[in-house]
Amino acid sequence: MSELPEIHGVCPARFAGVKDAFAANFTDAPEGLNELAAGFSACIGGETVIDLRAGWADTARTRPFEADTLTPVFSTGKAVMATLIALCVERGLLDYERPVARYWPAFGAAGKDAITVGQLMSHQAGLPGFDDAAEPSIWFDPPNVLERLCAQAPMWEPGTASGYHPITIGYLAGELFRRVDGRSMGTALREEFPGLDLWIGLPESEHGRVAQMRKPSAAPNLGEIDAVKRSAFLDKGSAPGGRGSAEWRIMEIPSANLHGTAKDLARLMTVVATGSFEGREVLSETTLAAARRERIHGLDRVLPFEMGWAAGWTMNAGLDIFGPNPTALGHYGWGGSCAWADPEAKLSAAYVMTRQSPHLIGDPRAVQLQQALYSAL
């Protein structure tokens, strides 16, 4: 059993069970995944009701995990990416039902002319990786990445199945956003939601606030490996090299390198839960209905799960990885972090941590916190 560090933050007596679950993750976590540092936050109706943190930001235990400590959350950033695309739909810059090629003609090459924005965002485009393996350094050359993906034919018939796009979706959605909005996603995130400590592309001046991560002790279970899964996860160049380096942090990779806090991830996800942010409407009910509806359901071609996808978020129905309500939706990141929105409960929440697990979705530490949270509602 590990020593329990001092727990800081806000947690009213009503949610005492959440604080107990948070503490237990440090001393007696499932599968021996005792926390080194973690944060958990929840909002109801847009108001932050829980914000907990504990542990050390470095493995040498010289820096406490503070309120402004930034954690890399990897694919949890896709929940933010999907919200920014929904903002373009709200403003009439994009339509989920129109082809991506309408806004980005080069994307329509090699049989991709009919792929809609909604299909792209729900991982149905058939571009989970490169069909011809590349060097990891390619990801630091976005024009080269986009040129290759535009020229590439889908790996399956678009619209017939989902196949999780771990890295490519960030480049594709990011370029689509830039073409219709004129800004990068990182710039838009800072300008549209000022005050949130969330970063797609982290300036070097902020690198000293980043917590150190401990990688998983085992590789995730992807099920039976085929060419599609290999391109997405296992080829030499399926992911950027140098994760954790200054070069990697500075790059804007909306699908993979968001840095932030649990509190501000939960605050951002109130947009998906309620349509509003700090009292101002961001997404109308019409846009929310289109963004949150399930667009594909079935055995994913990359992840070994029967699952549903909305326009960029994982659907909770059938997986129970975001609490008990089937209409909840969100995203997990490499190692266990997650952020989700529950429209039924008007709730949003996020979990970040530094000790990574091999779970692709549904990290048991996050699930314990979810169960405690919903038990208190």
mmCIF file of C-alpha atoms in Angstrom, residues 6-344:
data_model
loop_
_atom_site.group_PDB
_atom_site.id
_atom_site.type_symbol
_atom_site.label_atom_id
_atom_site.label_comp_id
_atom_site.label_asym_id
_atom_site.label_seq_id
_atom_site.Cartn_x
_atom_site.Cartn_y
_atom_site.Cartn_z
ATOM 1 C CA GLU A 6 -2.098 15.504 1.080
ATOM 2 C CA ILE A 7 -5.224 16.089 -1.012
ATOM 3 C CA HIS A 8 -5.906 19.665 -2.050
ATOM 4 C CA GLY A 9 -8.838 21.409 -3.661
ATOM 5 C CA VAL A 10 -12.597 21.603 -3.327
ATOM 6 C CA CYS A 11 -14.983 18.775 -2.492
ATOM 7 C CA PRO A 12 -18.199 19.522 -0.552
ATOM 8 C CA ALA A 13 -19.433 17.012 2.021
ATOM 9 C CA ARG A 14 -22.101 15.862 -0.442
ATOM 10 C CA PHE A 15 -19.283 14.412 -2.569
ATOM 11 C CA ALA A 16 -17.240 12.885 0.245
ATOM 12 C CA GLY A 17 -17.379 9.529 -1.532
ATOM 13 C CA VAL A 18 -15.573 11.051 -4.503
ATOM 14 C CA LYS A 19 -12.755 12.264 -2.278
ATOM 15 C CA ASP A 20 -12.565 8.788 -0.704
ATOM 16 C CA ALA A 21 -12.318 7.186 -4.159
ATOM 17 C CA PHE A 22 -9.685 9.737 -5.185
ATOM 18 C CA ALA A 23 -7.656 8.913 -2.070
ATOM 19 C CA ALA A 24 -8.040 5.173 -2.643
ATOM 20 C CA ASN A 25 -6.522 5.546 -6.100
ATOM 21 C CA PHE A 26 -3.287 6.612 -4.384
ATOM 22 C CA THR A 27 -3.188 3.834 -1.803
ATOM 23 C CA ASP A 28 -5.180 0.890 -3.134
ATOM 24 C CA ALA A 29 -5.968 1.438 -6.804
ATOM 25 C CA PRO A 30 -7.306 -1.350 -9.023
ATOM 26 C CA GLU A 31 -4.627 -3.495 -10.669
ATOM 27 C CA GLY A 32 -1.921 -1.883 -8.521
ATOM 28 C CA LEU A 33 -2.127 1.363 -10.505
ATOM 29 C CA ASN A 34 -1.531 3.545 -7.459
ATOM 30 C CA GLU A 35 -1.377 7.194 -8.428
ATOM 31 C CA LEU A 36 1.783 9.287 -8.409
ATOM 32 C CA ALA A 37 -0.148 12.484 -9.123
ATOM 33 C CA ALA A 38 -3.692 13.056 -10.283
ATOM 34 C CA GLY A 39 -6.480 15.567 -10.618
ATOM 35 C CA PHE A 40 -10.252 15.176 -10.855
ATOM 36 C CA SER A 41 -12.845 17.864 -11.432
ATOM 37 C CA ALA A 42 -16.574 17.991 -12.115
ATOM 38 C CA CYS A 43 -19.042 20.699 -13.091
ATOM 39 C CA ILE A 44 -22.831 20.644 -12.750
ATOM 40 C CA GLY A 45 -24.774 23.162 -14.791
ATOM 41 C CA GLY A 46 -21.486 24.846 -15.648
ATOM 42 C CA GLU A 47 -20.450 25.353 -12.015
ATOM 43 C CA THR A 48 -17.322 23.644 -10.718
ATOM 44 C CA VAL A 49 -18.413 21.532 -7.747
ATOM 45 C CA ILE A 50 -15.349 19.288 -7.350
ATOM 46 C CA ASP A 51 -11.691 20.048 -7.995
ATOM 47 C CA LEU A 52 -9.227 17.651 -6.372
ATOM 48 C CA ARG A 53 -5.494 17.195 -6.849
ATOM 49 C CA ALA A 54 -2.657 15.422 -5.055
ATOM 50 C CA GLY A 55 0.803 14.024 -5.541
ATOM 51 C CA TRP A 56 4.083 15.134 -7.043
ATOM 52 C CA ALA A 57 4.643 16.662 -10.459
ATOM 53 C CA ASP A 58 8.046 14.993 -10.855
ATOM 54 C CA THR A 59 9.347 11.507 -10.192
ATOM 55 C CA ALA A 60 11.971 12.892 -7.787
ATOM 56 C CA ARG A 61 9.137 14.319 -5.649
ATOM 57 C CA THR A 62 10.545 17.822 -5.530
ATOM 58 C CA ARG A 63 7.569 19.627 -7.164
ATOM 59 C CA PRO A 64 4.057 19.298 -5.725
ATOM 60 C CA PHE A 65 1.212 18.716 -8.190
ATOM 61 C CA GLU A 66 -0.250 22.217 -8.012
ATOM 62 C CA ALA A 67 -3.447 23.819 -9.290
ATOM 63 C CA ASP A 68 -1.499 25.157 -12.279
ATOM 64 C CA THR A 69 0.461 21.991 -13.035
ATOM 65 C CA LEU A 70 -0.151 20.965 -16.629
ATOM 66 C CA THR A 71 -0.631 17.321 -17.586
ATOM 67 C CA PRO A 72 -0.279 15.910 -21.099
ATOM 68 C CA VAL A 73 -3.628 14.210 -21.803
ATOM 69 C CA PHE A 74 -2.911 12.837 -25.285
ATOM 70 C CA SER A 75 -6.147 11.688 -26.989
ATOM 71 C CA THR A 76 -8.364 13.242 -24.341
ATOM 72 C CA GLY A 77 -7.635 16.372 -26.356
ATOM 73 C CA LYS A 78 -9.845 14.961 -29.107
ATOM 74 C CA ALA A 79 -12.833 15.971 -26.956
ATOM 75 C CA VAL A 80 -11.647 19.579 -27.228
ATOM 76 C CA MET A 81 -10.927 19.178 -30.946
ATOM 77 C CA ALA A 82 -14.489 17.942 -31.544
ATOM 78 C CA THR A 83 -15.877 20.921 -29.621
ATOM 79 C CA LEU A 84 -13.974 23.351 -31.846
ATOM 80 C CA ILE A 85 -15.347 21.660 -34.973
ATOM 81 C CA ALA A 86 -18.855 21.939 -33.489
ATOM 82 C CA LEU A 87 -18.215 25.661 -33.051
ATOM 83 C CA CYS A 88 -17.613 25.910 -36.816
ATOM 84 C CA VAL A 89 -20.900 24.085 -37.441
ATOM 85 C CA GLU A 90 -22.698 26.502 -35.116
ATOM 86 C CA ARG A 91 -21.367 29.451 -37.105
ATOM 87 C CA GLY A 92 -22.310 27.984 -40.467
ATOM 88 C CA LEU A 93 -18.694 27.492 -41.514
ATOM 89 C CA LEU A 94 -19.110 23.706 -41.643
ATOM 90 C CA ASP A 95 -21.989 21.265 -42.062
ATOM 91 C CA TYR A 96 -21.621 17.744 -40.694
ATOM 92 C CA GLU A 97 -23.602 16.361 -43.648
ATOM 93 C CA ARG A 98 -21.551 18.010 -46.423
ATOM 94 C CA PRO A 99 -18.400 16.496 -47.958
ATOM 95 C CA VAL A 100 -15.058 17.527 -46.530
ATOM 96 C CA ALA A 101 -13.953 18.157 -50.129
ATOM 97 C CA ARG A 102 -16.440 21.025 -50.365
ATOM 98 C CA TYR A 103 -14.218 22.950 -47.972
ATOM 99 C CA TRP A 104 -10.911 21.291 -48.842
ATOM 100 C CA PRO A 105 -10.913 20.091 -52.484
ATOM 101 C CA ALA A 106 -7.577 18.236 -52.314
ATOM 102 C CA PHE A 107 -8.989 15.930 -49.636
ATOM 103 C CA GLY A 108 -11.425 14.452 -52.157
ATOM 104 C CA ALA A 109 -8.734 12.613 -54.143
ATOM 105 C CA ALA A 110 -8.437 8.826 -54.311
ATOM 106 C CA GLY A 111 -12.106 8.076 -53.669
ATOM 107 C CA LYS A 112 -12.642 10.409 -50.712
ATOM 108 C CA ASP A 113 -14.854 12.986 -52.443
ATOM 109 C CA ALA A 114 -18.068 11.867 -50.717
ATOM 110 C CA ILE A 115 -16.713 11.593 -47.146
ATOM 111 C CA THR A 116 -18.704 14.005 -45.004
ATOM 112 C CA VAL A 117 -17.488 16.121 -42.119
ATOM 113 C CA GLY A 118 -19.536 13.934 -39.782
ATOM 114 C CA GLN A 119 -17.969 10.766 -41.151
ATOM 115 C CA LEU A 120 -14.476 12.204 -40.800
ATOM 116 C CA MET A 121 -15.095 13.224 -37.202
ATOM 117 C CA SER A 122 -16.589 9.812 -36.340
ATOM 118 C CA HIS A 123 -13.530 7.958 -37.624
ATOM 119 C CA GLN A 124 -15.203 6.522 -40.718
ATOM 120 C CA ALA A 125 -12.860 8.005 -43.354
ATOM 121 C CA GLY A 126 -10.504 5.017 -43.566
ATOM 122 C CA LEU A 127 -7.344 7.023 -42.845
ATOM 123 C CA PRO A 128 -6.148 5.766 -39.429
ATOM 124 C CA GLY A 129 -2.512 5.893 -40.529
ATOM 125 C CA PHE A 130 -0.293 5.815 -43.581
ATOM 126 C CA ASP A 131 -0.726 2.921 -46.018
ATOM 127 C CA ASP A 132 3.030 3.050 -46.625
ATOM 128 C CA ALA A 133 4.981 3.299 -43.384
ATOM 129 C CA ALA A 134 6.733 6.615 -42.744
ATOM 130 C CA GLU A 135 9.433 7.873 -40.411
ATOM 131 C CA PRO A 136 8.194 9.291 -37.079
ATOM 132 C CA SER A 137 9.690 12.656 -38.030
ATOM 133 C CA ILE A 138 6.975 13.128 -40.683
ATOM 134 C CA TRP A 139 4.566 14.342 -38.011
ATOM 135 C CA PHE A 140 6.724 17.437 -37.493
ATOM 136 C CA ASP A 141 6.105 18.356 -41.137
ATOM 137 C CA PRO A 142 2.316 18.929 -41.295
ATOM 138 C CA PRO A 143 2.193 19.856 -45.021
ATOM 139 C CA ASN A 144 3.827 16.511 -45.827
ATOM 140 C CA VAL A 145 1.364 14.656 -43.574
ATOM 141 C CA LEU A 146 -1.618 16.352 -45.234
ATOM 142 C CA GLU A 147 -0.283 15.802 -48.740
ATOM 143 C CA ARG A 148 0.129 12.084 -48.100
ATOM 144 C CA LEU A 149 -3.290 11.692 -46.496
ATOM 145 C CA CYS A 150 -5.003 13.608 -49.301
ATOM 146 C CA ALA A 151 -3.394 11.341 -51.908
ATOM 147 C CA GLN A 152 -4.173 8.150 -49.975
ATOM 148 C CA ALA A 153 -7.161 5.927 -50.686
ATOM 149 C CA PRO A 154 -9.342 4.859 -47.732
ATOM 150 C CA MET A 155 -8.407 1.537 -46.115
ATOM 151 C CA TRP A 156 -12.085 0.510 -46.093
ATOM 152 C CA GLU A 157 -15.240 1.840 -47.671
ATOM 153 C CA PRO A 158 -15.981 5.121 -45.894
ATOM 154 C CA GLY A 159 -19.234 5.143 -43.985
ATOM 155 C CA THR A 160 -19.385 1.377 -43.484
ATOM 156 C CA ALA A 161 -17.393 1.164 -40.238
ATOM 157 C CA SER A 162 -15.432 3.243 -37.787
ATOM 158 C CA GLY A 163 -11.712 2.783 -37.346
ATOM 159 C CA TYR A 164 -10.109 4.968 -34.728
ATOM 160 C CA HIS A 165 -7.647 7.509 -36.179
ATOM 161 C CA PRO A 166 -5.203 8.007 -33.267
ATOM 162 C CA ILE A 167 -3.030 10.776 -34.746
ATOM 163 C CA THR A 168 -4.236 11.514 -38.288
ATOM 164 C CA ILE A 169 -7.619 12.878 -37.181
ATOM 165 C CA GLY A 170 -5.874 15.802 -35.483
ATOM 166 C CA TYR A 171 -4.107 16.853 -38.662
ATOM 167 C CA LEU A 172 -7.228 16.363 -40.791
ATOM 168 C CA ALA A 173 -9.657 18.101 -38.434
ATOM 169 C CA GLY A 174 -7.100 20.791 -37.676
ATOM 170 C CA GLU A 175 -6.619 21.603 -41.357
ATOM 171 C CA LEU A 176 -10.357 21.558 -42.016
ATOM 172 C CA PHE A 177 -10.824 23.988 -39.122
ATOM 173 C CA ARG A 178 -8.043 26.260 -40.387
ATOM 174 C CA ARG A 179 -9.502 26.392 -43.887
ATOM 175 C CA VAL A 180 -12.939 27.554 -42.763
ATOM 176 C CA ASP A 181 -12.040 29.559 -39.645
ATOM 177 C CA GLY A 182 -8.670 31.009 -40.614
ATOM 178 C CA ARG A 183 -7.019 30.186 -37.277
ATOM 179 C CA SER A 184 -5.231 27.149 -35.958
ATOM 180 C CA MET A 185 -7.114 25.157 -33.337
ATOM 181 C CA GLY A 186 -4.563 26.136 -30.709
ATOM 182 C CA THR A 187 -5.092 29.831 -31.371
ATOM 183 C CA ALA A 188 -8.880 29.477 -31.500
ATOM 184 C CA LEU A 189 -8.950 27.573 -28.206
ATOM 185 C CA ARG A 190 -7.170 30.422 -26.429
ATOM 186 C CA GLU A 191 -9.264 33.148 -28.075
ATOM 187 C CA GLU A 192 -12.691 31.505 -27.820
ATOM 188 C CA PHE A 193 -12.274 30.300 -24.233
ATOM 189 C CA PRO A 194 -9.962 32.839 -22.563
ATOM 190 C CA GLY A 195 -8.838 31.951 -19.091
ATOM 191 C CA LEU A 196 -8.785 28.193 -19.635
ATOM 192 C CA ASP A 197 -5.400 26.620 -18.955
ATOM 193 C CA LEU A 198 -5.672 24.310 -21.966
ATOM 194 C CA TRP A 199 -3.070 24.275 -24.707
ATOM 195 C CA ILE A 200 -2.933 22.699 -28.159
ATOM 196 C CA GLY A 201 0.698 23.512 -28.789
ATOM 197 C CA LEU A 202 2.423 24.542 -25.565
ATOM 198 C CA PRO A 203 4.763 27.573 -25.662
ATOM 199 C CA GLU A 204 8.229 26.863 -24.329
ATOM 200 C CA SER A 205 7.637 29.428 -21.586
ATOM 201 C CA GLU A 206 5.065 27.039 -20.051
ATOM 202 C CA HIS A 207 7.104 23.831 -20.198
ATOM 203 C CA GLY A 208 8.293 24.183 -16.623
ATOM 204 C CA ARG A 209 4.723 23.620 -15.401
ATOM 205 C CA VAL A 210 4.360 20.195 -17.062
ATOM 206 C CA ALA A 211 4.162 17.072 -14.916
ATOM 207 C CA GLN A 212 6.394 14.103 -15.673
ATOM 208 C CA MET A 213 4.631 10.992 -16.957
ATOM 209 C CA ARG A 214 5.385 7.358 -16.171
ATOM 210 C CA LYS A 215 4.686 5.178 -19.199
ATOM 211 C CA PRO A 216 2.474 2.070 -18.974
ATOM 212 C CA SER A 217 4.140 -1.134 -17.849
ATOM 213 C CA ALA A 218 2.524 -3.062 -20.707
ATOM 214 C CA ALA A 219 1.251 -2.429 -24.218
ATOM 215 C CA PRO A 220 -2.514 -2.096 -24.748
ATOM 216 C CA ASN A 221 -4.475 -5.059 -26.028
ATOM 217 C CA LEU A 222 -5.524 -4.278 -29.601
ATOM 218 C CA GLY A 223 -6.977 -7.703 -30.353
ATOM 219 C CA GLU A 224 -6.065 -9.483 -33.569
ATOM 220 C CA ILE A 225 -3.583 -7.385 -35.527
ATOM 221 C CA ASP A 226 -4.177 -6.596 -39.195
ATOM 222 C CA ALA A 227 -2.879 -3.983 -41.644
ATOM 223 C CA VAL A 228 -5.362 -1.351 -40.463
ATOM 224 C CA LYS A 229 -4.399 -1.648 -36.795
ATOM 225 C CA ARG A 230 -0.724 -1.791 -37.725
ATOM 226 C CA SER A 231 -0.935 1.489 -39.629
ATOM 227 C CA ALA A 232 -2.781 3.153 -36.760
ATOM 228 C CA PHE A 233 -0.628 2.020 -33.853
ATOM 229 C CA LEU A 234 2.242 -0.315 -34.675
ATOM 230 C CA ASP A 235 4.142 0.915 -37.739
ATOM 231 C CA LYS A 236 7.417 2.690 -37.006
ATOM 232 C CA GLY A 237 5.947 6.030 -38.036
ATOM 233 C CA SER A 238 2.427 5.574 -36.689
ATOM 234 C CA ALA A 239 3.053 8.207 -33.993
ATOM 235 C CA PRO A 240 5.342 11.218 -33.598
ATOM 236 C CA GLY A 241 8.781 10.619 -32.172
ATOM 237 C CA GLY A 242 10.047 12.491 -29.147
ATOM 238 C CA ARG A 243 6.862 12.539 -27.085
ATOM 239 C CA GLY A 244 7.610 14.726 -24.088
ATOM 240 C CA SER A 245 10.317 16.686 -25.890
ATOM 241 C CA ALA A 246 10.168 20.456 -26.275
ATOM 242 C CA GLU A 247 9.623 20.065 -30.022
ATOM 243 C CA TRP A 248 6.658 17.747 -29.462
ATOM 244 C CA ARG A 249 5.057 20.022 -26.855
ATOM 245 C CA ILE A 250 5.327 23.098 -29.079
ATOM 246 C CA MET A 251 3.709 21.399 -32.108
ATOM 247 C CA GLU A 252 -0.051 21.766 -32.516
ATOM 248 C CA ILE A 253 -1.377 18.196 -32.693
ATOM 249 C CA PRO A 254 -5.067 18.468 -31.662
ATOM 250 C CA SER A 255 -5.416 14.685 -31.496
ATOM 251 C CA ALA A 256 -2.428 13.969 -29.324
ATOM 252 C CA ASN A 257 -0.641 16.684 -27.361
ATOM 253 C CA LEU A 258 -3.111 18.849 -25.477
ATOM 254 C CA HIS A 259 -1.751 19.949 -22.089
ATOM 255 C CA GLY A 260 -4.075 21.155 -19.372
ATOM 256 C CA THR A 261 -5.724 20.739 -15.998
ATOM 257 C CA ALA A 262 -8.659 18.577 -14.969
ATOM 258 C CA LYS A 263 -10.561 21.659 -13.817
ATOM 259 C CA ASP A 264 -10.383 23.413 -17.159
ATOM 260 C CA LEU A 265 -11.075 20.284 -19.192
ATOM 261 C CA ALA A 266 -14.259 19.833 -17.160
ATOM 262 C CA ARG A 267 -15.143 23.497 -17.668
ATOM 263 C CA LEU A 268 -14.654 23.254 -21.432
ATOM 264 C CA MET A 269 -16.827 20.128 -21.577
ATOM 265 C CA THR A 270 -19.743 22.072 -20.105
ATOM 266 C CA VAL A 271 -20.168 23.323 -23.679
ATOM 267 C CA VAL A 272 -20.982 19.761 -24.771
ATOM 268 C CA ALA A 273 -23.129 19.058 -21.710
ATOM 269 C CA THR A 274 -25.177 22.260 -21.744
ATOM 270 C CA GLY A 275 -24.299 24.288 -24.848
ATOM 271 C CA SER A 276 -23.050 27.170 -22.692
ATOM 272 C CA PHE A 277 -19.777 28.397 -21.236
ATOM 273 C CA GLU A 278 -19.732 30.760 -18.267
ATOM 274 C CA GLY A 279 -23.251 31.957 -18.984
ATOM 275 C CA ARG A 280 -22.950 32.533 -22.737
ATOM 276 C CA GLU A 281 -24.470 30.220 -25.303
ATOM 277 C CA VAL A 282 -21.814 28.612 -27.473
ATOM 278 C CA LEU A 283 -23.737 25.814 -29.198
ATOM 279 C CA SER A 284 -27.450 25.878 -29.988
ATOM 280 C CA GLU A 285 -29.723 22.907 -29.398
ATOM 281 C CA THR A 286 -29.714 22.240 -33.151
ATOM 282 C CA THR A 287 -25.923 22.064 -33.288
ATOM 283 C CA LEU A 288 -25.752 20.013 -30.096
ATOM 284 C CA ALA A 289 -28.224 17.475 -31.472
ATOM 285 C CA ALA A 290 -26.164 17.086 -34.636
ATOM 286 C CA ALA A 291 -22.841 16.958 -32.809
ATOM 287 C CA ARG A 292 -23.890 14.533 -30.073
ATOM 288 C CA ARG A 293 -25.914 12.011 -32.081
ATOM 289 C CA GLU A 294 -24.460 8.581 -32.736
ATOM 290 C CA ARG A 295 -23.173 8.396 -36.315
ATOM 291 C CA ILE A 296 -21.816 4.840 -36.423
ATOM 292 C CA HIS A 297 -22.015 1.833 -34.121
ATOM 293 C CA GLY A 298 -20.264 -1.495 -34.428
ATOM 294 C CA LEU A 299 -16.940 -3.263 -34.024
ATOM 295 C CA ASP A 300 -14.271 -0.635 -34.544
ATOM 296 C CA ARG A 301 -11.616 -1.489 -37.136
ATOM 297 C CA VAL A 302 -8.789 -0.276 -34.878
ATOM 298 C CA LEU A 303 -9.956 -0.443 -31.261
ATOM 299 C CA PRO A 304 -11.073 -3.901 -30.085
ATOM 300 C CA PHE A 305 -14.516 -2.734 -28.976
ATOM 301 C CA GLU A 306 -18.118 -2.661 -30.140
ATOM 302 C CA MET A 307 -18.659 1.054 -29.863
ATOM 303 C CA GLY A 308 -20.461 4.138 -31.124
ATOM 304 C CA TRP A 309 -19.088 7.473 -32.246
ATOM 305 C CA ALA A 310 -20.653 10.918 -32.271
ATOM 306 C CA ALA A 311 -18.952 13.739 -34.211
ATOM 307 C CA GLY A 312 -15.607 13.307 -32.475
ATOM 308 C CA TRP A 313 -16.596 11.852 -29.103
ATOM 309 C CA THR A 314 -16.951 8.257 -27.937
ATOM 310 C CA MET A 315 -20.537 7.364 -27.052
ATOM 311 C CA ASN A 316 -21.086 5.871 -23.609
ATOM 312 C CA ALA A 317 -23.910 3.513 -24.641
ATOM 313 C CA GLY A 318 -22.789 -0.099 -24.457
ATOM 314 C CA LEU A 319 -19.403 0.721 -22.913
ATOM 315 C CA ASP A 320 -20.322 2.355 -19.557
ATOM 316 C CA ILE A 321 -17.017 4.244 -19.435
ATOM 317 C CA PHE A 322 -18.555 7.648 -18.639
ATOM 318 C CA GLY A 323 -20.994 6.789 -15.877
ATOM 319 C CA PRO A 324 -24.473 5.219 -16.057
ATOM 320 C CA ASN A 325 -26.213 7.484 -18.593
ATOM 321 C CA PRO A 326 -26.043 6.106 -22.158
ATOM 322 C CA THR A 327 -26.189 9.575 -23.720
ATOM 323 C CA ALA A 328 -22.943 10.666 -22.053
ATOM 324 C CA LEU A 329 -19.998 11.114 -24.398
ATOM 325 C CA GLY A 330 -16.343 12.034 -24.180
ATOM 326 C CA HIS A 331 -12.840 10.760 -24.833
ATOM 327 C CA TYR A 332 -10.022 8.859 -23.149
ATOM 328 C CA GLY A 333 -6.317 9.512 -23.635
ATOM 329 C CA TRP A 334 -3.223 7.325 -23.685
ATOM 330 C CA GLY A 335 -2.619 6.093 -20.163
ATOM 331 C CA GLY A 336 -6.008 6.764 -18.605
ATOM 332 C CA SER A 337 -6.975 10.459 -18.664
ATOM 333 C CA CYS A 338 -10.499 11.304 -19.764
ATOM 334 C CA ALA A 339 -13.041 14.085 -20.157
ATOM 335 C CA TRP A 340 -16.764 13.644 -20.657
ATOM 336 C CA ALA A 341 -20.117 15.410 -20.828
ATOM 337 C CA ASP A 342 -23.461 14.087 -19.620
ATOM 338 C CA PRO A 343 -26.314 16.117 -21.149
ATOM 339 C CA GLU A 344 -28.925 14.301 -19.042
#
